[in-house]
């Protein structure tokens, strides 16, 4: 029976150097975060191979305003929107996980790369919205 | 009017090339370990389906996460939702100035839950370790050709728990194989230890050089590793068994000699009086008066008014047989009956 060492996040690993646009609560050293939604996201096949990703929407935290809100104020967590495509919006919230989640990866070795304590959840179906053209 | 998405919206993208991550729900004890200043080594042990997969006894494949002293069984939980692992990225769609964005780099449909393992290292060790017996002065044992390390390797329980149960069984390695001693072998080893202490004038209740007793007791043909295992098992709890010194725990030793004597008994049951007499004789002089039935409460029964024997099915003293009362024990019963028949 093979016994495989499970490596833990190393404090010496260089933290993610990119700016993390999520609210501070979601920041982890590696920058990894969790986002859950009902169903699947479909998007057109990428047109060029040079493009590594497809933007499918925008996340908005309407009540999050770190400049005004006290850091202990968590009311903003109750609401988050994901605008998808041109006319749909999903409403969700930010949740503290009952049990933290270890994000595990196997490359050369098996490791827990990060321990994540919060996630963004969209449990409702997308709803159509009007006036999106204006928002674009 | 400028809207919030324009100002504060975070572009959300999905990477075309998804990575493979596994999400592992972490119980508080594990989180604590991970966050400790010097976290211990964790490992995943996986148990392949047994070779005889067709037999009804075959064990299913499973994996456990082991800390040095605890084991957690992994359970896969499917989610119907899409759970993305995201990371910050720079988004430069079109030829605009890149903006900070979030990119989903992995889609996980399965979460792994950790549940405290119900596997019993004691049961598993008893199953895999061949019995080492001594019959009429001859060793009766079939080597499994396996070292302790390779045995532990195959048991889906942390090495710390394996070692603790190994010590309780007084299991030992000799000539490339590992064994569990029979009550009869233990009884004989104990007699050799006691004789050695008399011959060498070594008091077992005070600190003595383990090697002095081992050397003398080995002369009767017992493997030194078995003698050491017995001495370690009977030592005071706070004693460092890795050092050169030993000091036996009086209560433990008295109970051990009584229990082993009963368990090793073959043929007709002991007369109660004979039993206590023999028990006293097996003890160092200073401990003789401790040979009272109260010292081995729970391990004996009286089949008649005058006789005593070991309890037919003792709730073993190993302490972790909660799990043994579950499914595997049903099978164990058959093995037990099988073994008694062979004797």
XYZ file of C-alpha atoms in Angstrom:
479
model
C 0.000 0.000 0.000
C 1.646 3.155 -1.127
C 2.047 5.884 1.403
C 2.425 9.276 -0.219
C 3.694 12.266 1.720
C 1.236 15.132 1.643
C 3.138 18.386 1.600
C 1.747 21.469 3.267
C 1.705 25.075 2.128
C 5.212 26.263 2.617
C 5.578 29.687 4.230
C 8.636 30.261 2.078
C 6.676 30.009 -1.162
C 6.582 33.377 -2.865
C 3.095 34.848 -2.496
C 1.058 35.646 -5.533
C 2.488 38.839 -6.950
C -0.565 39.873 -8.945
C -3.021 42.361 -7.565
C -5.968 40.505 -6.059
C -9.181 42.311 -7.011
C -11.385 40.347 -4.592
C -12.387 41.741 -1.195
C -9.594 41.281 1.306
C -11.447 38.481 3.097
C -10.757 36.194 0.152
C -7.064 36.911 -0.063
C -4.804 33.937 0.478
C -1.031 33.824 0.070
C -1.323 31.939 -3.202
C -4.267 34.033 -4.361
C -6.444 30.939 -4.751
C -10.124 31.348 -3.903
C -13.314 29.355 -4.324
C -16.375 30.292 -6.314
C -19.405 28.047 -6.521
C -22.352 28.304 -8.820
C -25.308 26.254 -9.804
C -25.089 24.694 -13.220
C -22.309 25.225 -15.693
C -20.927 28.148 -17.593
C -21.035 27.827 -21.352
C -19.095 30.151 -23.564
C -18.210 30.183 -27.246
C -15.128 28.281 -28.294
C -12.106 30.584 -28.115
C -11.391 32.232 -31.415
C -7.651 32.494 -31.074
C -5.206 30.167 -29.396
C -3.229 33.029 -27.984
C -6.104 33.812 -25.695
C -5.713 31.805 -22.498
C -9.077 32.548 -20.977
C -12.529 33.803 -21.795
C -14.142 36.503 -19.752
C -17.614 35.303 -18.884
C -18.804 38.012 -16.577
C -18.153 40.461 -13.817
C -18.312 40.011 -10.096
C -19.766 42.861 -8.126
C -19.850 43.225 -4.361
C -22.461 45.995 -4.121
C -22.193 46.551 -0.389
C -18.445 46.195 -0.086
C -16.739 49.441 0.632
C -13.615 48.997 2.724
C -13.054 52.737 2.808
C -16.230 53.292 4.776
C -17.139 49.963 6.341
C -15.495 48.782 9.476
C -13.449 45.608 8.823
C -15.599 43.786 11.392
C -18.724 44.693 9.443
C -19.617 41.649 7.406
C -23.002 42.744 6.068
C -21.515 43.202 2.620
C -20.983 39.440 2.472
C -24.704 38.943 2.106
C -24.765 40.118 -1.452
C -22.680 39.514 -4.508
C -23.658 39.648 -8.165
C -22.239 37.873 -11.109
C -23.232 39.542 -14.344
C -23.000 36.992 -17.113
C -23.091 37.752 -20.780
C -25.271 40.603 -21.816
C -28.503 40.064 -19.981
C -28.172 37.783 -17.002
C -27.365 38.272 -13.378
C -26.814 35.812 -10.614
C -27.248 36.781 -7.008
C -25.131 35.134 -4.391
C -23.339 35.634 -1.145
C -19.970 35.202 0.511
C -19.815 32.401 3.008
C -17.412 31.363 5.671
C -16.807 27.652 5.194
C -17.911 25.364 8.014
C -14.678 23.496 7.570
C -11.770 25.120 5.765
C -10.917 23.525 2.446
C -7.450 22.399 1.514
C -6.760 22.913 -2.146
C -4.711 19.914 -3.103
C -2.637 19.452 -6.201
C -0.368 16.769 -7.509
C 2.456 17.876 -9.677
C 5.832 16.441 -8.800
C 4.539 15.914 -5.290
C 1.173 15.806 -3.602
C 0.588 19.029 -1.746
C -2.022 21.150 -0.086
C -1.316 24.399 -1.863
C -3.672 26.550 0.118
C -6.190 26.473 2.919
C -9.293 28.441 1.940
C -11.827 29.598 4.519
C -14.400 31.537 2.490
C -16.204 31.014 -0.734
C -18.444 32.958 -3.042
C -21.660 31.046 -3.667
C -24.328 31.589 -6.266
C -27.042 29.166 -5.412
C -29.823 30.764 -7.425
C -30.343 30.515 -11.152
C -29.451 33.502 -13.276
C -32.217 36.031 -13.763
C -32.654 38.201 -16.810
C -32.013 41.874 -16.299
C -32.881 44.813 -18.438
C -30.890 47.864 -19.232
C -27.663 46.012 -19.435
C -26.682 47.838 -22.558
C -26.527 50.897 -20.391
C -24.254 49.146 -17.956
C -21.843 47.930 -20.571
C -24.244 57.243 -14.968
C -21.245 55.233 -13.948
C -22.352 51.951 -12.547
C -20.720 49.827 -10.000
C -19.561 47.177 -12.409
C -17.681 49.808 -14.277
C -15.993 51.045 -11.166
C -15.619 48.066 -8.948
C -16.629 45.018 -10.887
C -14.148 42.221 -11.016
C -13.857 40.603 -14.434
C -14.417 36.872 -14.116
C -12.835 34.629 -16.712
C -12.548 30.908 -17.236
C -9.162 29.519 -18.260
C -9.238 27.438 -21.414
C -6.776 25.026 -19.998
C -8.109 23.810 -16.685
C -5.819 22.474 -13.987
C -6.488 19.552 -11.753
C -7.092 20.249 -8.086
C -8.697 18.214 -5.372
C -10.588 19.877 -2.585
C -10.153 18.438 0.848
C -12.452 19.433 3.691
C -10.260 19.896 6.723
C -11.453 18.985 10.232
C -10.309 21.360 12.999
C -7.549 19.005 14.258
C -5.955 18.939 10.827
C -6.200 22.695 10.370
C -4.491 23.085 13.716
C -1.687 20.773 12.628
C -1.224 22.552 9.328
C -0.982 25.888 11.070
C 1.397 24.728 13.770
C 4.803 26.434 13.703
C 6.443 23.194 12.611
C 3.700 21.103 11.075
C 4.143 17.350 11.247
C 4.391 15.142 8.229
C 1.048 14.154 6.771
C 0.637 11.301 4.375
C -1.971 9.544 2.336
C -2.084 5.809 2.626
C -4.187 4.015 0.103
C -5.382 0.494 0.329
C -5.703 -1.212 -3.023
C -8.586 -3.616 -3.454
C -7.354 -6.951 -2.222
C -6.000 -9.364 -4.810
C -8.791 -11.817 -4.162
C -11.329 -9.238 -5.209
C -13.830 -11.907 -6.163
C -14.180 -13.273 -2.667
C -16.916 -11.790 -0.504
C -14.292 -10.951 2.098
C -12.459 -8.617 -0.252
C -11.851 -5.209 1.203
C -12.806 -2.247 -0.930
C -10.173 0.209 -2.016
C -9.854 3.191 0.235
C -7.500 5.911 1.254
C -6.662 7.410 4.589
C -4.952 10.594 5.572
C -2.509 9.990 8.390
C -1.070 12.435 10.850
C 1.681 10.983 13.042
C -0.931 9.707 15.498
C -4.346 9.881 13.851
C -6.033 8.482 10.787
C -8.857 9.895 8.735
C -10.753 8.067 6.086
C -11.298 9.916 2.811
C -14.790 10.001 1.433
C -15.651 11.460 -1.958
C -18.660 13.713 -2.112
C -20.028 14.715 -5.484
C -21.511 18.151 -5.909
C -23.968 19.051 -8.602
C -22.782 22.627 -8.438
C -19.734 23.919 -10.216
C -17.025 24.727 -7.720
C -14.229 26.748 -9.258
C -10.766 27.372 -7.936
C -9.867 30.887 -8.977
C -6.736 32.935 -8.983
C -5.978 36.556 -9.727
C -4.918 37.341 -13.218
C -4.438 40.309 -15.472
C -7.156 40.649 -17.997
C -6.301 42.337 -21.252
C -9.239 41.582 -23.439
C -9.207 43.817 -26.396
C -6.269 46.177 -26.440
C -7.171 47.987 -23.284
C -4.913 48.457 -20.341
C -4.893 45.160 -18.431
C -7.044 45.121 -15.321
C -6.919 42.867 -12.302
C -9.336 40.007 -12.798
C -10.249 36.618 -11.441
C -9.753 33.522 -13.499
C -11.253 30.092 -12.821
C -8.390 27.678 -13.290
C -10.034 24.476 -12.100
C -13.513 23.042 -11.873
C -14.032 20.609 -9.036
C -17.043 18.337 -8.930
C -15.817 16.244 -6.040
C -14.924 17.241 -2.516
C -13.035 14.898 -0.233
C -14.324 14.666 3.303
C -12.196 13.382 6.141
C -13.754 11.163 8.774
C -11.932 9.759 11.786
C -10.963 6.267 10.749
C -12.758 3.341 12.301
C -10.081 0.892 11.256
C -8.518 -0.810 14.225
C -4.761 -1.148 14.054
C -4.968 -3.841 16.726
C -7.386 -5.961 14.722
C -5.443 -5.476 11.521
C -2.102 -6.278 13.147
C -3.517 -9.398 14.744
C -4.769 -10.452 11.349
C -1.506 -10.003 9.511
C 1.108 -11.004 12.077
C 1.874 -14.720 12.242
C 1.775 -16.164 15.741
C 5.087 -17.055 17.321
C 4.684 -20.010 19.589
C 7.085 -22.229 21.473
C 6.034 -25.855 21.696
C 8.121 -28.267 23.757
C 11.113 -26.004 23.452
C 10.789 -25.652 19.695
C 9.752 -22.517 17.912
C 6.502 -22.907 16.038
C 6.089 -19.989 13.678
C 5.838 -19.384 9.961
C 7.723 -16.316 8.829
C 5.840 -13.743 6.815
C 9.179 -12.429 5.562
C 7.987 -8.902 6.271
C 9.615 -6.192 8.316
C 7.690 -4.049 10.732
C 8.005 -1.129 8.327
C 6.442 -3.039 5.465
C 3.654 -4.291 7.739
C 2.854 -0.740 8.872
C 3.020 0.346 5.279
C 0.143 -1.987 4.455
C -2.105 -0.955 7.320
C -4.404 1.976 6.615
C -3.714 3.593 9.962
C -1.089 6.113 11.050
C 2.328 4.776 12.008
C 1.877 6.198 15.501
C -1.250 4.128 16.112
C 0.348 1.062 14.500
C 3.352 1.390 16.791
C 1.190 1.746 19.890
C -0.784 -1.398 19.061
C 2.415 -3.207 18.030
C 3.817 -2.471 21.485
C 0.654 -3.736 23.153
C 0.836 -6.983 21.234
C 4.549 -7.186 22.107
C 5.111 -7.881 18.434
C 8.727 -8.204 17.323
C 10.978 -8.649 14.325
C 13.449 -11.459 13.922
C 15.312 -12.819 10.898
C 13.473 -10.600 8.449
C 10.019 -11.587 9.660
C 7.642 -10.089 12.183
C 5.463 -11.917 14.664
C 3.007 -11.653 17.508
C 3.920 -13.894 20.424
C 1.375 -16.455 21.619
C 0.363 -16.319 25.298
C 2.416 -19.461 25.715
C 5.529 -17.840 24.207
C 4.991 -14.774 26.398
C 4.635 -16.959 29.448
C 7.929 -18.672 28.707
C 9.721 -15.432 27.929
C 8.512 -14.000 31.200
C 9.831 -17.029 33.085
C 13.205 -16.506 31.435
C 13.194 -12.842 32.374
C 12.310 -13.629 35.945
C 14.962 -16.363 36.096
C 17.536 -14.009 34.600
C 16.799 -11.387 37.225
C 17.331 -13.979 39.959
C 20.508 -15.338 38.429
C 21.975 -11.893 37.849
C 20.590 -10.481 41.092
C 18.874 -7.686 39.211
C 15.824 -6.093 40.768
C 13.223 -5.609 38.048
C 11.462 -2.927 40.066
C 14.429 -0.609 39.999
C 16.330 0.680 37.018
C 18.368 -2.000 35.323
C 20.350 -2.273 32.128
C 17.925 -3.773 29.616
C 20.819 -5.528 27.900
C 21.824 -7.389 31.092
C 18.434 -9.085 31.382
C 18.085 -9.584 27.648
C 21.482 -11.254 27.396
C 20.736 -13.660 30.215
C 17.210 -14.438 29.054
C 18.349 -14.999 25.459
C 20.339 -17.988 26.631
C 17.064 -19.874 26.784
C 16.627 -19.407 23.075
C 14.208 -16.476 22.890
C 14.839 -13.794 20.302
C 16.313 -10.699 22.007
C 13.778 -8.535 20.176
C 10.924 -10.441 21.823
C 12.447 -10.087 25.274
C 12.905 -6.373 24.658
C 9.302 -6.073 23.464
C 8.060 -7.689 26.677
C 10.303 -5.527 28.853
C 9.162 -2.389 27.031
C 5.524 -3.400 27.431
C 5.935 -3.897 31.164
C 7.996 -0.786 31.781
C 6.800 2.258 33.632
C 4.809 4.556 31.367
C 7.142 7.471 31.785
C 10.248 5.409 31.104
C 12.090 6.078 27.887
C 12.104 2.672 26.261
C 14.600 3.751 23.629
C 17.331 4.250 26.235
C 19.524 1.521 27.702
C 17.601 1.367 30.990
C 14.369 -0.316 31.990
C 12.277 -0.388 35.128
C 9.208 -2.585 35.303
C 5.834 -1.349 36.444
C 4.677 -3.467 39.341
C 0.916 -3.422 38.652
C 1.380 -3.997 34.935
C 3.775 -6.873 35.449
C 1.603 -8.595 38.044
C -1.495 -8.341 35.841
C 0.476 -9.461 32.783
C 1.851 -12.603 34.418
C -1.593 -13.578 35.707
C -3.338 -12.968 32.416
C -0.709 -14.742 30.340
C -0.704 -17.709 32.678
C -4.443 -18.136 32.202
C -4.341 -17.576 28.458
C -1.448 -19.988 27.954
C -3.121 -22.758 29.886
C -3.870 -25.811 27.795
C -5.797 -28.889 28.753
C -8.069 -28.831 31.783
C -8.778 -25.524 33.512
C -6.684 -24.409 36.471
C -7.894 -25.090 39.959
C -8.202 -21.628 41.450
C -5.739 -22.383 44.231
C -3.203 -23.863 41.797
C -3.527 -20.852 39.596
C -2.775 -18.313 42.309
C 0.109 -20.455 43.594
C 1.665 -20.717 40.133
C 1.088 -17.027 39.561
C 2.890 -16.134 42.789
C 5.787 -18.351 41.784
C 6.145 -16.515 38.520
C 6.577 -13.182 40.251
C 9.660 -11.618 41.749
C 9.793 -12.308 45.485
C 8.758 -8.806 46.517
C 5.614 -8.850 44.374
C 4.262 -12.309 45.286
C 1.528 -11.027 47.542
C 0.125 -8.981 44.662
C -1.058 -12.128 42.895
C -4.732 -11.505 43.693
C -7.617 -12.040 41.312
C -8.520 -8.379 41.719
C -5.346 -7.560 39.756
C -6.724 -9.239 36.616
C -10.342 -8.196 36.927
C -12.290 -8.839 33.752
C -10.005 -11.379 32.105
C -11.095 -14.517 33.921
C -14.231 -16.499 34.590
C -15.148 -19.447 36.799
C -16.476 -22.377 34.798
C -17.076 -24.160 38.116
C -16.771 -23.419 41.844
C -13.144 -24.534 41.970
C -11.731 -23.747 38.560
C -10.713 -20.644 36.674
C -10.014 -19.927 33.038
C -9.503 -17.010 30.724
C -12.733 -15.373 29.651
C -13.994 -17.102 26.523
C -14.033 -13.902 24.539
C -12.176 -11.290 26.454
C -12.813 -7.718 25.680
C -9.146 -7.436 24.864
C -7.021 -5.029 26.764
C -5.881 -3.232 23.658
C -8.305 -0.407 24.068
C -9.325 0.191 20.479
C -11.752 -2.556 19.744
C -14.708 -0.281 19.195
C -14.086 -0.754 15.511
C -13.532 -4.455 15.982
C -17.135 -4.764 17.023
C -18.137 -3.666 13.561
C -18.258 -5.750 10.433
C -14.740 -7.196 10.311
C -15.259 -8.927 13.637
C -17.893 -11.185 12.152
C -15.227 -12.488 9.866
C -12.687 -12.593 12.678
C -14.914 -15.028 14.520
C -14.622 -17.524 11.721
C -10.864 -17.160 11.758
C -10.811 -17.620 15.499
C -12.875 -20.773 15.303
C -10.712 -21.971 12.444
C -7.593 -21.415 14.514
C -8.933 -23.252 17.545
C -9.882 -26.181 15.393
C -6.385 -26.415 13.962
C -4.812 -26.516 17.410
